[in-house]
Coordinates of C-alpha atoms and ligand atoms in Angstrom, one line a residue:
X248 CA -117.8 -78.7 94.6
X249 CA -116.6 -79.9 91.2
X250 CA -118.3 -83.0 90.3
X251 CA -116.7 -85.7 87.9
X252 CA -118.7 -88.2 85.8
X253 CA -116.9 -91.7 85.8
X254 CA -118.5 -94.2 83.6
X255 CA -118.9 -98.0 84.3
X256 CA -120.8 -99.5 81.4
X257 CA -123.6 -101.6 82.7
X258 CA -124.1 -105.3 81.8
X259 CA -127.7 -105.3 81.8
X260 CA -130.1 -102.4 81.4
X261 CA -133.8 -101.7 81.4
X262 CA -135.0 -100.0 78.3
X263 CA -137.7 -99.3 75.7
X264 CA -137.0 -97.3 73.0
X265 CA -140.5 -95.9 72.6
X266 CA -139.5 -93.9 75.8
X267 CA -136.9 -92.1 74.7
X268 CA -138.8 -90.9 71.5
X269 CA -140.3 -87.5 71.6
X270 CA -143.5 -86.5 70.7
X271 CA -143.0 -84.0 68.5
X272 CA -140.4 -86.5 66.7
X273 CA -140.5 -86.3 63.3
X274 CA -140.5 -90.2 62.8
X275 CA -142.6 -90.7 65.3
X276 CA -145.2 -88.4 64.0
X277 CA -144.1 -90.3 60.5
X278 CA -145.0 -93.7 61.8
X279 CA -148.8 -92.6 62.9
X280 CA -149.6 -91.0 59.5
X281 CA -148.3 -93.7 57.3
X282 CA -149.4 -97.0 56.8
X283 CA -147.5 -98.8 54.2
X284 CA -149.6 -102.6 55.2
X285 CA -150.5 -102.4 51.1
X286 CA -147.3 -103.7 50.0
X287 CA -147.3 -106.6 51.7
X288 CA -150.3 -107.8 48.8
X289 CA -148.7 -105.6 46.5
X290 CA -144.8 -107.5 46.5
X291 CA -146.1 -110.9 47.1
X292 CA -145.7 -111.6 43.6
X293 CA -142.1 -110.9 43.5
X294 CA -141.4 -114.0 46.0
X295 CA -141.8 -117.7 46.5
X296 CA -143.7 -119.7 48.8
X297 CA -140.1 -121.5 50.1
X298 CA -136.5 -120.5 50.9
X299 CA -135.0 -118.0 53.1
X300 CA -137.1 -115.3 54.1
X301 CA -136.6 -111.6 52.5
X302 CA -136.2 -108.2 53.8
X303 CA -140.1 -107.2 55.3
X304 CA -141.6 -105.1 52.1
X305 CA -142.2 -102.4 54.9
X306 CA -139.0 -101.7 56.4
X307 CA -137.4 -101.6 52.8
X308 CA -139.9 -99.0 52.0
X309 CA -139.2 -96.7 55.3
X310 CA -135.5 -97.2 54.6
X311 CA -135.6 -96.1 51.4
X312 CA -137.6 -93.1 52.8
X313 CA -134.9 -92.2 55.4
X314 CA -132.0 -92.2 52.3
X315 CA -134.6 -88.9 50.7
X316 CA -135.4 -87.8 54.2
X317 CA -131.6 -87.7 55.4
X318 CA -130.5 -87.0 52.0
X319 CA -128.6 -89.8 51.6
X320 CA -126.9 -90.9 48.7
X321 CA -125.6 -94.4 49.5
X322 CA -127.3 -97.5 51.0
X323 CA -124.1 -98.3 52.7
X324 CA -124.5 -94.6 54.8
X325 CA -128.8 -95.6 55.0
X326 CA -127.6 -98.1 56.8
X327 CA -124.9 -96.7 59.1
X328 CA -127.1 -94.0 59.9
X329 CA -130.3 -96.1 61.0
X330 CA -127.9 -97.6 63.2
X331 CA -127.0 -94.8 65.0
X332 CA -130.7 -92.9 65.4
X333 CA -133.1 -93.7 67.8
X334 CA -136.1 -92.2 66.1
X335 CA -135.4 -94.1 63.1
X336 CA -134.8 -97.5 64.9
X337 CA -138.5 -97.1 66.0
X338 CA -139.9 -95.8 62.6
X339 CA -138.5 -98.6 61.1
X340 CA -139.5 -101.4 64.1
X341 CA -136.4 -102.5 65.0
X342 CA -135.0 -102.6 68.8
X343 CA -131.5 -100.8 69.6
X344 CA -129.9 -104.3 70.0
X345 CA -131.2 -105.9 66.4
X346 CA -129.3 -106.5 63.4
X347 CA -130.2 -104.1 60.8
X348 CA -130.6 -105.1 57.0
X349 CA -127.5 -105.6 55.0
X350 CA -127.0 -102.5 52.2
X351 CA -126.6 -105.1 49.2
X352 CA -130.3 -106.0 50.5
X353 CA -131.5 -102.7 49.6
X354 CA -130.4 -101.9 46.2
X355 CA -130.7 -105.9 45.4
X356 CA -134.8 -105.2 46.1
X357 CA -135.1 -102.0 44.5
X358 CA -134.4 -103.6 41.4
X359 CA -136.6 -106.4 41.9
X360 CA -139.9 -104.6 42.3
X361 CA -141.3 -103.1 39.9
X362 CA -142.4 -99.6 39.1
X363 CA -146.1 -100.1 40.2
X364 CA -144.7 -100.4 44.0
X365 CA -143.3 -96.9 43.8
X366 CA -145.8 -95.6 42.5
X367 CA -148.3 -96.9 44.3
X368 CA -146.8 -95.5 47.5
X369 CA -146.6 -92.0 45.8
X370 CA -150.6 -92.3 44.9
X371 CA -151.3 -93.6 48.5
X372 CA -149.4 -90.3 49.7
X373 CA -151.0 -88.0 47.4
X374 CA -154.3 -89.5 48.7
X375 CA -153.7 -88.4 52.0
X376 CA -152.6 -84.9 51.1
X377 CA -155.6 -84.6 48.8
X378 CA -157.6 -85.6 52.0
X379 CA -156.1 -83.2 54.5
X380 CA -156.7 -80.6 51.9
X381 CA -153.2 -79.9 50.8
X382 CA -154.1 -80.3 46.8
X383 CA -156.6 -78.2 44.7
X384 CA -156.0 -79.9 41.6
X385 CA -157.0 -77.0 39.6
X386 CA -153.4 -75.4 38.3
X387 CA -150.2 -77.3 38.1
X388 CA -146.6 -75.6 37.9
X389 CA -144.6 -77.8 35.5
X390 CA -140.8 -78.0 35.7
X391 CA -137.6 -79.7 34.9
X392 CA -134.0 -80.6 36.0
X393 CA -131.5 -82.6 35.2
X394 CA -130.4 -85.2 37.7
X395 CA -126.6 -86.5 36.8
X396 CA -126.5 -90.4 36.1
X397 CA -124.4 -92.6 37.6
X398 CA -121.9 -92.9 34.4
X399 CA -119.0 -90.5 33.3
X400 CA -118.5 -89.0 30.4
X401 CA -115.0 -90.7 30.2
X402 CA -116.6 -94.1 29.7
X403 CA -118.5 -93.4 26.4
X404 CA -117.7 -95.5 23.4
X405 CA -118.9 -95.5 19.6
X406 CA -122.4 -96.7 19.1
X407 CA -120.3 -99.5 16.5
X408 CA -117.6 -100.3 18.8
X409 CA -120.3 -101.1 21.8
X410 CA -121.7 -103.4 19.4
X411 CA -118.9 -104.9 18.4
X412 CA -118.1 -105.2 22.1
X413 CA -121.1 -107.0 23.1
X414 CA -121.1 -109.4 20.0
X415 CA -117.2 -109.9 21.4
X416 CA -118.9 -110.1 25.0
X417 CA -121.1 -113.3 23.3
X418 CA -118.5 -114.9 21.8
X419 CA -116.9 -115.0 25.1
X420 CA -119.8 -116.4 26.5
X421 CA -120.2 -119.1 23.9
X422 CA -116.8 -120.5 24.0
X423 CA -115.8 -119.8 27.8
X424 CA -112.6 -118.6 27.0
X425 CA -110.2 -116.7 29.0
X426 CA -109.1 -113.7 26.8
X427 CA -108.2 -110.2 27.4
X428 CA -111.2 -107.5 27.5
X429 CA -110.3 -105.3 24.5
X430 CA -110.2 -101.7 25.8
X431 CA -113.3 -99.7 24.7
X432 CA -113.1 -96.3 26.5
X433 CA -112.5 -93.5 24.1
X434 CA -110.9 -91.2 27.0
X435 CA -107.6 -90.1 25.5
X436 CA -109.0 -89.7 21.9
X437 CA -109.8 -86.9 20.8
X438 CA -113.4 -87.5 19.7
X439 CA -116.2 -85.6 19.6
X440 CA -119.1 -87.0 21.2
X441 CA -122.9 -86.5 20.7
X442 CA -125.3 -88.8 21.5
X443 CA -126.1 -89.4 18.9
X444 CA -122.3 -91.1 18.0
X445 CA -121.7 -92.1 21.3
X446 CA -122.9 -94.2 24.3
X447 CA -122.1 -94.8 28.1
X448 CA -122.0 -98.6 28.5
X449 CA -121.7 -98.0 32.3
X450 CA -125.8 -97.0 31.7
X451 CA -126.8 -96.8 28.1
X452 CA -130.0 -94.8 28.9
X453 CA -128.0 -92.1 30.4
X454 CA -127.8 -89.2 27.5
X455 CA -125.4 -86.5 27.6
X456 CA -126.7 -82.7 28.7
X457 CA -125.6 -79.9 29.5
X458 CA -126.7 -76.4 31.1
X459 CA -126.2 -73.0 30.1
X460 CA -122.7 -71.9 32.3
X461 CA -122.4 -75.5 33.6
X462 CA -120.2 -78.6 32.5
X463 CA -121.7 -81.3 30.0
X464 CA -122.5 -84.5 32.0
X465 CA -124.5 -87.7 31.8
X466 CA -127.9 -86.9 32.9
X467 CA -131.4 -87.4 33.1
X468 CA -134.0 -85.3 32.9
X469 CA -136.6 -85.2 36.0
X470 CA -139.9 -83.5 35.2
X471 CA -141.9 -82.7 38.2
X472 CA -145.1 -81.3 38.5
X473 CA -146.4 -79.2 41.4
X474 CA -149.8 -78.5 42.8
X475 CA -150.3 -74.5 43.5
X476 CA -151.8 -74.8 46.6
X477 CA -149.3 -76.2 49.5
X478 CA -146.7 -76.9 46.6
X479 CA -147.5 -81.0 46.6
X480 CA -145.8 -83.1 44.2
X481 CA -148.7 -84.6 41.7
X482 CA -146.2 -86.2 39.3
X483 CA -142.6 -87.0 39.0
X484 CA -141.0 -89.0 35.6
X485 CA -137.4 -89.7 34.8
X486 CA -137.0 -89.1 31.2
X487 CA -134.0 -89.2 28.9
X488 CA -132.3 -85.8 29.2
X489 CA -131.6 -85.2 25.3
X490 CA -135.6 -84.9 25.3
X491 CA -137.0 -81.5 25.5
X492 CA -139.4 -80.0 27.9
X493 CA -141.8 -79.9 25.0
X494 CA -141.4 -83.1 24.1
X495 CA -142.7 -84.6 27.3
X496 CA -145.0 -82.3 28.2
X497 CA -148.5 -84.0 26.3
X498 CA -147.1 -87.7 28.8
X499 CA -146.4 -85.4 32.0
X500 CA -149.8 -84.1 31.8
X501 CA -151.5 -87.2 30.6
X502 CA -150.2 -89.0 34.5
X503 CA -150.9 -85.7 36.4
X504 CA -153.9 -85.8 35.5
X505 CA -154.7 -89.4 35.6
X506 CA -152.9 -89.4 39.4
X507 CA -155.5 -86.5 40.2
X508 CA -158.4 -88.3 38.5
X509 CA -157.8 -91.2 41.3
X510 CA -158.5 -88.4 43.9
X511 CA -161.5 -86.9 42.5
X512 CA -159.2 -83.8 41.1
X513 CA -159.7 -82.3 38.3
X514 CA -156.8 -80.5 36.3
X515 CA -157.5 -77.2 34.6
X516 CA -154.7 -75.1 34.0
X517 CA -151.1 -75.9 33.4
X518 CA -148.1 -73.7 34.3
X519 CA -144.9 -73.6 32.4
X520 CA -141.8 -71.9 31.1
X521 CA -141.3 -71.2 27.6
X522 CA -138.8 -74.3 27.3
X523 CA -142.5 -76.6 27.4
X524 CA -143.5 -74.3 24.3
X525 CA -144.2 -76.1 21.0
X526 CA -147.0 -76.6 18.1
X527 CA -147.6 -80.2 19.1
X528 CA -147.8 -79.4 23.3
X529 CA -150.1 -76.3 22.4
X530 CA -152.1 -78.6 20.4
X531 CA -152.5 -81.2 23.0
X532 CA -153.3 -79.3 25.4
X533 CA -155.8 -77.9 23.7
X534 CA -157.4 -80.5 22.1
X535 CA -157.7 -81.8 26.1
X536 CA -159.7 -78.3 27.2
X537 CA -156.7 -77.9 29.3
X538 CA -155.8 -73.9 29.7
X539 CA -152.4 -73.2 29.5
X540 CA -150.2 -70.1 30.3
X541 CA -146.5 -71.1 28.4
X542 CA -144.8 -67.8 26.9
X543 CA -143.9 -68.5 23.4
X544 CA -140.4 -68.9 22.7
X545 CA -138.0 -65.9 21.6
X546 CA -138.6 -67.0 18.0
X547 CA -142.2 -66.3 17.9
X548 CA -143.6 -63.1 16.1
X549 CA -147.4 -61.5 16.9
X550 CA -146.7 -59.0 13.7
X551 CA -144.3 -59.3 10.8
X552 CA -143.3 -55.3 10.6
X553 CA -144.3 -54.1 6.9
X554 CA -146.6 -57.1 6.4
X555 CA -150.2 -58.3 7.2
X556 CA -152.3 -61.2 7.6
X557 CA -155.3 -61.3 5.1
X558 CA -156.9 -64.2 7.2
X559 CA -159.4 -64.7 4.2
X560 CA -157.0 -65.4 1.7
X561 CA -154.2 -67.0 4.0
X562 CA -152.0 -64.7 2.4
X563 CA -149.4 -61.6 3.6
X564 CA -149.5 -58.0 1.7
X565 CA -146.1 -56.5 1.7
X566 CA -145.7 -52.7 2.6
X567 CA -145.8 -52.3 -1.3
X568 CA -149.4 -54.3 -1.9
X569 CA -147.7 -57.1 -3.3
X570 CA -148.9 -60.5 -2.5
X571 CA -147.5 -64.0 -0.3
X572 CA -149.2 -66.4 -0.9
X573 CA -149.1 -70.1 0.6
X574 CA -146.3 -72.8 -1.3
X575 CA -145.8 -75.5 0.8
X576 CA -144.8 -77.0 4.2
X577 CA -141.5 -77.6 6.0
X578 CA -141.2 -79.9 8.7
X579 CA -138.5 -80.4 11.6
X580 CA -138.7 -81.9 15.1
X581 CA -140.7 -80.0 16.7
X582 CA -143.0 -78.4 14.1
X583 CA -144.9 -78.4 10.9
X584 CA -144.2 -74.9 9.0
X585 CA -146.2 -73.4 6.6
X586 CA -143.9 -71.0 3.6
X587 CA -145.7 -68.2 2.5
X588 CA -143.7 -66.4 -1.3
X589 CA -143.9 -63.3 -3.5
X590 CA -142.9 -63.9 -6.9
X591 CA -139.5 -62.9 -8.7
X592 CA -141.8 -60.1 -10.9
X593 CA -143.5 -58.8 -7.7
X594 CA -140.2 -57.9 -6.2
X595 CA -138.4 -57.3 -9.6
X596 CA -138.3 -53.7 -9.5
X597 CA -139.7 -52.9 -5.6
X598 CA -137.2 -50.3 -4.5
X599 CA -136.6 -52.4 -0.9
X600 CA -135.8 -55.0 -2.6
X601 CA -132.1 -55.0 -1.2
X602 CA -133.1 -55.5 2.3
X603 CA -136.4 -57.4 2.2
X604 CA -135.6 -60.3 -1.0
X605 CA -133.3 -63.2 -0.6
X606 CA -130.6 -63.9 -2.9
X607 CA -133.3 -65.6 -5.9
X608 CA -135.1 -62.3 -5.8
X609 CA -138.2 -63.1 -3.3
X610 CA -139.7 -62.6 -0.1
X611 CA -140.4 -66.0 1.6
X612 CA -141.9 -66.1 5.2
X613 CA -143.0 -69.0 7.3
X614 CA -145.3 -69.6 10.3
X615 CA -146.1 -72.4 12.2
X616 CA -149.4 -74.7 11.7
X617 CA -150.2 -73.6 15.2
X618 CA -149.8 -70.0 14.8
X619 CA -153.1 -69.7 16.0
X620 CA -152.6 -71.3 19.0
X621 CA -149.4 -69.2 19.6
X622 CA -151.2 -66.1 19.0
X623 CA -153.6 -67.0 21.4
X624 CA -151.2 -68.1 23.8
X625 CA -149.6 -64.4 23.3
X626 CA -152.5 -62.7 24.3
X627 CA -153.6 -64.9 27.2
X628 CA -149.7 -63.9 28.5
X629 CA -150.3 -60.5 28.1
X630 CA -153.5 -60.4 30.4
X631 CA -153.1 -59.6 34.1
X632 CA -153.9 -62.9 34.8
X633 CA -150.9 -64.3 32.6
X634 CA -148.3 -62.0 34.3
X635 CA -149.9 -63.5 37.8
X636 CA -149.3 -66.9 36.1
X637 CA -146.0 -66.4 35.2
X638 CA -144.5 -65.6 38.7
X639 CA -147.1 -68.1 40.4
X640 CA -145.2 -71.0 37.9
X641 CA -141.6 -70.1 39.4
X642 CA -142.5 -68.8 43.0
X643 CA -144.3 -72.9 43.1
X644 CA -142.3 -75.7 41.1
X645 CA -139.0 -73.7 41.5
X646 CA -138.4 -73.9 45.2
X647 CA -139.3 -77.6 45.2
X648 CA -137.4 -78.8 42.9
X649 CA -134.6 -76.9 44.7
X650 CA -135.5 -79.0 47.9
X651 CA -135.2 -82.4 46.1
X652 CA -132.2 -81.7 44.3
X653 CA -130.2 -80.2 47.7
X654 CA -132.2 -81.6 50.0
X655 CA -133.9 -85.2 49.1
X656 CA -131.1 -87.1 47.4
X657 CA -131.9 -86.8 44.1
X658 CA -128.8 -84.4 42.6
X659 CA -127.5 -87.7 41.3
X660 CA -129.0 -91.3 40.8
X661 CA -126.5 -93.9 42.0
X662 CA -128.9 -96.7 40.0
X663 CA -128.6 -97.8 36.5
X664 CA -131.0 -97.3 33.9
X665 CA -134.0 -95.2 33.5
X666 CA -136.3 -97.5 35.0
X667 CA -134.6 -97.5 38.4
X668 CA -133.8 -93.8 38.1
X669 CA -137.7 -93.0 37.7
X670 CA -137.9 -95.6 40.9
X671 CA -135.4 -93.4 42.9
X672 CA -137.1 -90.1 41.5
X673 CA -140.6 -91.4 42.8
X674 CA -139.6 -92.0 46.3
X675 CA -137.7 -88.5 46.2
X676 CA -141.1 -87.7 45.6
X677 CA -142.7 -89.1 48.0
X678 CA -140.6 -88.1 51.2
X679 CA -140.7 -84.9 50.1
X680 CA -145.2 -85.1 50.2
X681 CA -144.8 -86.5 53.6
X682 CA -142.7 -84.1 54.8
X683 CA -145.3 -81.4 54.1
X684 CA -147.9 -84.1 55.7
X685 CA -145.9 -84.6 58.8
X686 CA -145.5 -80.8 59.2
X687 CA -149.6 -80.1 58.0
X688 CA -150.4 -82.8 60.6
X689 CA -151.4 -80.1 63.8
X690 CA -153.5 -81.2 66.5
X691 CA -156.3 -79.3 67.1
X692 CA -155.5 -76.9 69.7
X693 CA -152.7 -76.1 66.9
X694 CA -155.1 -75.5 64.6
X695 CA -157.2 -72.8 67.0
X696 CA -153.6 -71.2 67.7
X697 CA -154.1 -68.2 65.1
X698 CA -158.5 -68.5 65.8
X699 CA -157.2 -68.1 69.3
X700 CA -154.4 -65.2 69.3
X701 CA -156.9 -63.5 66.7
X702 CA -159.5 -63.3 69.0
X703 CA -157.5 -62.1 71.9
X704 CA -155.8 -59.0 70.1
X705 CA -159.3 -58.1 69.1
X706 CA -160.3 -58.0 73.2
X707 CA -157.0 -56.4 74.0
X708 CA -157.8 -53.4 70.9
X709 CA -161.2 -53.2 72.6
X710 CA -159.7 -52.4 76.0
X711 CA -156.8 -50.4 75.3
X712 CA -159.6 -48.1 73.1
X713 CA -162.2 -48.0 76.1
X714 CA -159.3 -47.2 78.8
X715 CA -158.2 -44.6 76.6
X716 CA -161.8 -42.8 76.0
X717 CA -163.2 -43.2 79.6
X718 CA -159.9 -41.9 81.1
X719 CA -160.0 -39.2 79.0
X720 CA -163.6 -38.6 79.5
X721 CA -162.8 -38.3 83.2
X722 CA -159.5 -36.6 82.9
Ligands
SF4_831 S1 -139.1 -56.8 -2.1 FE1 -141.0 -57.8 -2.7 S2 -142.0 -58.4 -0.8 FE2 -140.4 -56.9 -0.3 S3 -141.4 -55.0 -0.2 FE3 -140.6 -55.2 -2.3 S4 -142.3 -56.2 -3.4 FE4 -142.8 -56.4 -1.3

């Protein structure tokens, strides 16, 4: 017989939401491991002893957590979705029937704690996956990406006219008049920008970047650093994205290895691409007993062809005995080069003169100050070990960042200024650790599963063999 539902919404109901929660819930399993009790202490300086009371410290935190679990963009849709989920009503200890937060809460306290809070939940995170065995220490993957700021391109001004504009904004200020804002967007001038020239003043930390084969935007720059072991995140930084991997790598290593200090880690070898190459990170990282496997950059030459090295003298022979000896140095951004010459008689009458002299009639080469360090760097690369290091770097820090740009929230910052992007980076972070300590959390009958299934194939093999030779033996 066909059956029809008819529904009479009841007036009163018994319920407990802890009922209806699975087990195997991922909150629920989230609420056992974590306890976030610290920041009460920790954000008690942020508020007075009178007034209305704030947001709990806690429930900001786990909300916060859902927007990178759910990868969720907005507080508005944080919100909306707590709201409608169960399992996150109980992780964050509220009953179906009670008012949640208001959004403007949420971003209104992310900008009032500072950036110790974050981070403190990160380390306390890390401390637990260090403890469950999910971080070595020893070799970190190092990485970068560029997360788009929340500021168009459209919106940049002149460095001059922003000035003008906030002396203009004072002036306003001063004599509480009602004038007419002066229109400062450059958007249907034809200028071009550089960031040098030009500035957002939606988020002046914002710089403008771009990718090869992808539009130029306002970005930041997020570099991550990733344990080789279980792929945990032991560092995370917002940086300005007209910075270069290079450029950041001697402070990323300085807090990875700080953070892993705290847990009784100690770093040893540092993986990168060749972006993170440069005479001042080699030298760091050497000067720190830090082994690193970086390829050189595409500029970088082991041998000059038809010239060699006389280490003694510090001093190239050309192919026709004629001698380069050191002038002087050249500086730029990123390195200190040393200039090696011939003299206009050596090359006076050489008969390759046409091919190998510049226009004033001489050879001039130049190698870095750290040339050693590159050609050490070279050889280390060359090793099996290197090549092993090479695809260990992308097969570890590649797929994770991948997972917090698509998956954690964190393909754009809807914040302003660096401070709170490096906030919203951190947390990114951190739901991304507890994911892989939710899912590392097995009971122990999970953890005999494969001792288990192991040992039975082996009893199985040992029957199916005996059957076979004693049937045979009879047969
Ligand atoms: S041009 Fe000068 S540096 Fe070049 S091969 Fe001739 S002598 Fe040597």
């Amino acid at each position: 017989m066909q059956g029809k539902k008819f529904y009479q919404e009841k007036l009163f109901i018994q319920f407990q939401l802890s009922d209806y929660i699975p087990q195997d819930n991922f909150y629920k399993k989230l609420k056992d491991i974590i306890d976030f009790d610290f920041l009460y202490t920790l954000t008690s300086k942020y508020y007075g002893s009178q007034g209305q009371k704030s947001i709990d410290p806690v429930v900001f935190m786990k909300l916060m957590l859902v927007g990178y679990l759910e990868n969720l963009n907005s507080d508005r849709r944080i919100i909306s979705t707590s709201r409608m989920r169960m399992d996150i009503l109980y992780f964050i200890g509220y009953d179906l029937d009670e008012e949640l937060p208001w959004h403007s809460t949420l971003s209104r306290t992310r900008q009032l704690y500072g950036e110790e809070v974050f981070t403190s939940i990160f380390k306390c995170i890390l401390k637990q996956c260090v403890e469950r065995g999910l971080v070595s220490g020893k070799k970190q993957a190092v990485d970068s990406v560029f997360v788009k700021a929340n500021a168009s391109l459209t919106s940049m001004v002149e460095k001059e006219v922003l000035d003008d504009a906030l002396v203009y904004t004072q002036e306003l200020i001063n004599n509480e008049e009602e004038v007419p804002i002066r229109k400062l967007p450059l958007k249907d001038r034809k200028v071009k920008r550089s960031n040098k020239t030009h500035i957002s003043p939606a988020d002046p930390d914002s710089r403008m970047s771009v990718k090869p084969g992808k539009v130029t935007r306002l970005n930041y720059l997020a570099q991550v650093s990733v344990d080789t072991r279980k792929h945990v995140i032991t560092h995370i930084q917002a940086f300005q994205s007209d910075k270069g991997d290079a450029y950041c790598l001697p402070e990323l290593v300085h807090h990875v290895h700080n953070n892993l200090k705290e847990t009784g880690l100690q770093l040893r070898e540092i993986l990168a691409d060749n972006g993170y190459s440069s005479g001042k990170a080699l030298k760091f990282l050497s000067e720190n007993n830090i082994i690193a496997y970086i390829p050189n950059s595409g500029k970088y030459k082991f041998n000059r062809d038809g010239f060699t090295y006389d280490k003694s003298n510090d001093s190239y022979i050309c192919s026709q005995g004629k001698l380069l000896t050191f002038r002087h140095f050249r500086t730029d951004s990123h390195n200190t080069y040393k200039i090696y010459k011939t003299s206009v008689k050596d090359c006076k009458n050489c008969p390759l003169k046409g091919n190998c002299a510049n226009s004033v009639g001489v050879k001039a080469l130049e190698d870095t100050i750290s040339k050693h360090l590159y050609d050490e760097m070279h050889l280390r690369m060359k090793t099996l070990k290197g090549i092993k290091m090479r695809k260990l770097r992308s097969s570890t820090v590649e797929p994770v960042i991948g997972t917090l740009v698509n998956f954690t929230a964190m393909s754009k910052v809807l914040t302003k200024g660096i401070k709170l992007a490096n906030k919203c980076m951190v947390m990114a972070a951190v739901a991304y650790n507890l994911k892989k300590l939710v899912l590392t959390n097995k009971t122990p009958l999970q953890k005999l599963r494969p001792k288990i299934i192991t040992y039975l194939k082996g009893i199985t093999d040992f029957l199916r063999e005996w059957l076979f030779n004693h049937t045979a033996y009879i047969l």
